[in-house]
């Protein structure tokens, strides 16, 4: 199966014939995410080509399916883990500890100690207490400081909660050095689903300014972690992953010294397009006879895999058995008894007028942040099932 992408001006679709074929040939008792492992490999290779010398640390949280981790290990990927659980997952499947970074800036002390015992030597931090914890429980480790960066225009921004300012970053590096750690470099996250590589420019400017200030303060930095943000196709045109990653790396090369170690942490861009959810319509209703909108209730909602519809930030594409027929606006909602479980209401979704209870609905390109976001069983609805092909 080959993906086709186009430039920014074109409209296009990413074919997922293998996933659709598999789903068409199977019955599912509950909402099921089907993952095409070969497509993960295609994405990995496309990103790796564009990223050139940068090491790929797959952000495990995007989709921790063991089969995905296993395939990525075979391809030579490294991993960004956020917890003991993610570290154990990667190690258990044979990842070498040298290839795992502990990238969460908020770590449990016992998890730091575990990672250190397991041989992991690279940790993220953005606060003084965290530097103390790492120095005490992973003595001698390498640390990179995560920077707070301005919002880039990402569809799913990751600002405010993580990162620190320039002056604090410099203080943390000095503290790390004084406590016997090695302050190796800087990290940031441009924001998830950053559709245009040009959106990276202003963020990279900010990070490069801190890098330079650190060098002037006498720190010999050699590690730049450019985080994630690599987009997936949800209906609005994006560049091919190789072109996108290449455009990001060109901007990095303009701002940072040659020969430094660069890491990238794609999550969404690695797995989103490798997944398709098979869901079902449970009910189509109108609140009154003259209601222009239909309410369409699916068997999957915010608490069973579609959490990224929060604020209607990520807009998934739906495939129905009636595509091509007349459509009308629908408010799309999940099955649970929580009124927050509405997926799209501010911007209703156009779905076929013929849609009815029992119809199968496919959700495209949802291999990232769905199974990992699914609750264990809110309201008795089972977590999103995952099938890997
Ligand atoms: C979630 C996360 C990523 C992955 O981000 P994507 O936008 O999905 O590529 C990368 N790095 C860190 C530190 C993260 O928390």
CSV table of N, CA and C in Angstrom, one decimal, residues 12 29 72 75 124 127 135 198 203 206 229 233 254 268-269 273 288 300 322 324 341 344-345 349 351 356:
chain,number,residue,atom,x,y,z
A,12,UNK,N,-6.5,16.1,-1.2
A,12,UNK,CA,-6.2,14.7,-1.5
A,12,UNK,C,-6.6,13.8,-0.4
A,29,UNK,N,-17.3,-6.8,18.0
A,29,UNK,CA,-18.4,-6.7,19.0
A,29,UNK,C,-18.3,-5.4,19.7
A,72,UNK,N,9.2,-1.2,15.6
A,72,UNK,CA,10.1,0.0,15.6
A,72,UNK,C,11.5,-0.4,16.1
A,75,UNK,N,13.3,-1.7,13.4
A,75,UNK,CA,13.7,-0.7,12.4
A,75,UNK,C,14.9,0.2,12.9
A,124,UNK,N,14.9,14.1,31.1
A,124,UNK,CA,14.5,15.5,30.9
A,124,UNK,C,14.2,16.2,32.3
A,127,UNK,N,12.7,21.8,36.2
A,127,UNK,CA,12.6,22.4,37.5
A,127,UNK,C,13.7,21.9,38.4
A,135,UNK,N,19.6,13.8,40.3
A,135,UNK,CA,21.0,13.8,40.8
A,135,UNK,C,21.1,12.7,42.0
A,198,UNK,N,6.8,25.6,8.4
A,198,UNK,CA,7.2,27.0,8.6
A,198,UNK,C,6.8,27.5,10.1
A,203,UNK,N,9.7,29.2,17.0
A,203,UNK,CA,10.1,28.3,18.1
A,203,UNK,C,11.6,28.0,18.1
A,206,UNK,N,13.6,30.9,19.3
A,206,UNK,CA,13.7,31.0,20.8
A,206,UNK,C,14.7,30.0,21.4
A,229,UNK,N,5.3,16.8,17.1
A,229,UNK,CA,4.6,17.8,16.4
A,229,UNK,C,4.4,17.4,14.9
A,233,UNK,N,-2.7,13.3,8.6
A,233,UNK,CA,-3.7,13.8,7.7
A,233,UNK,C,-5.1,13.6,8.3
A,254,UNK,N,20.0,25.9,10.1
A,254,UNK,CA,20.3,27.3,10.0
A,254,UNK,C,20.6,27.9,11.4
A,268,UNK,N,2.3,11.2,17.0
A,268,UNK,CA,1.2,11.2,16.0
A,268,UNK,C,1.6,10.9,14.6
A,269,UNK,N,2.7,11.6,14.2
A,269,UNK,CA,3.2,11.4,12.8
A,269,UNK,C,3.6,10.0,12.5
A,273,UNK,N,-1.7,7.6,10.9
A,273,UNK,CA,-2.3,7.2,9.6
A,273,UNK,C,-2.2,5.7,9.5
A,288,UNK,N,-36.4,17.8,18.0
A,288,UNK,CA,-37.8,18.2,17.7
A,288,UNK,C,-38.0,17.9,16.2
A,300,UNK,N,-18.6,4.8,20.3
A,300,UNK,CA,-17.3,5.3,20.8
A,300,UNK,C,-17.4,6.8,21.1
A,322,UNK,N,-23.1,4.9,3.4
A,322,UNK,CA,-23.9,5.7,2.5
A,322,UNK,C,-23.2,6.9,1.9
A,324,UNK,N,-21.5,9.4,-0.5
A,324,UNK,CA,-21.9,9.8,-1.9
A,324,UNK,C,-23.3,10.2,-2.0
A,341,UNK,N,-19.7,14.1,26.9
A,341,UNK,CA,-19.3,13.1,25.8
A,341,UNK,C,-20.0,13.5,24.5
A,344,UNK,N,-18.5,16.5,18.4
A,344,UNK,CA,-18.5,17.7,17.5
A,344,UNK,C,-19.9,18.3,17.6
A,345,UNK,N,-20.0,19.5,18.0
A,345,UNK,CA,-21.2,20.3,18.1
A,345,UNK,C,-21.1,21.7,17.6
A,349,UNK,N,-20.9,17.9,11.9
A,349,UNK,CA,-20.3,17.0,10.8
A,349,UNK,C,-21.4,16.7,9.8
A,351,UNK,N,-23.1,14.3,7.5
A,351,UNK,CA,-23.1,12.8,7.4
A,351,UNK,C,-24.4,12.5,6.5
A,356,UNK,N,-28.2,5.3,9.8
A,356,UNK,CA,-29.2,4.8,10.8
A,356,UNK,C,-28.5,3.9,11.8
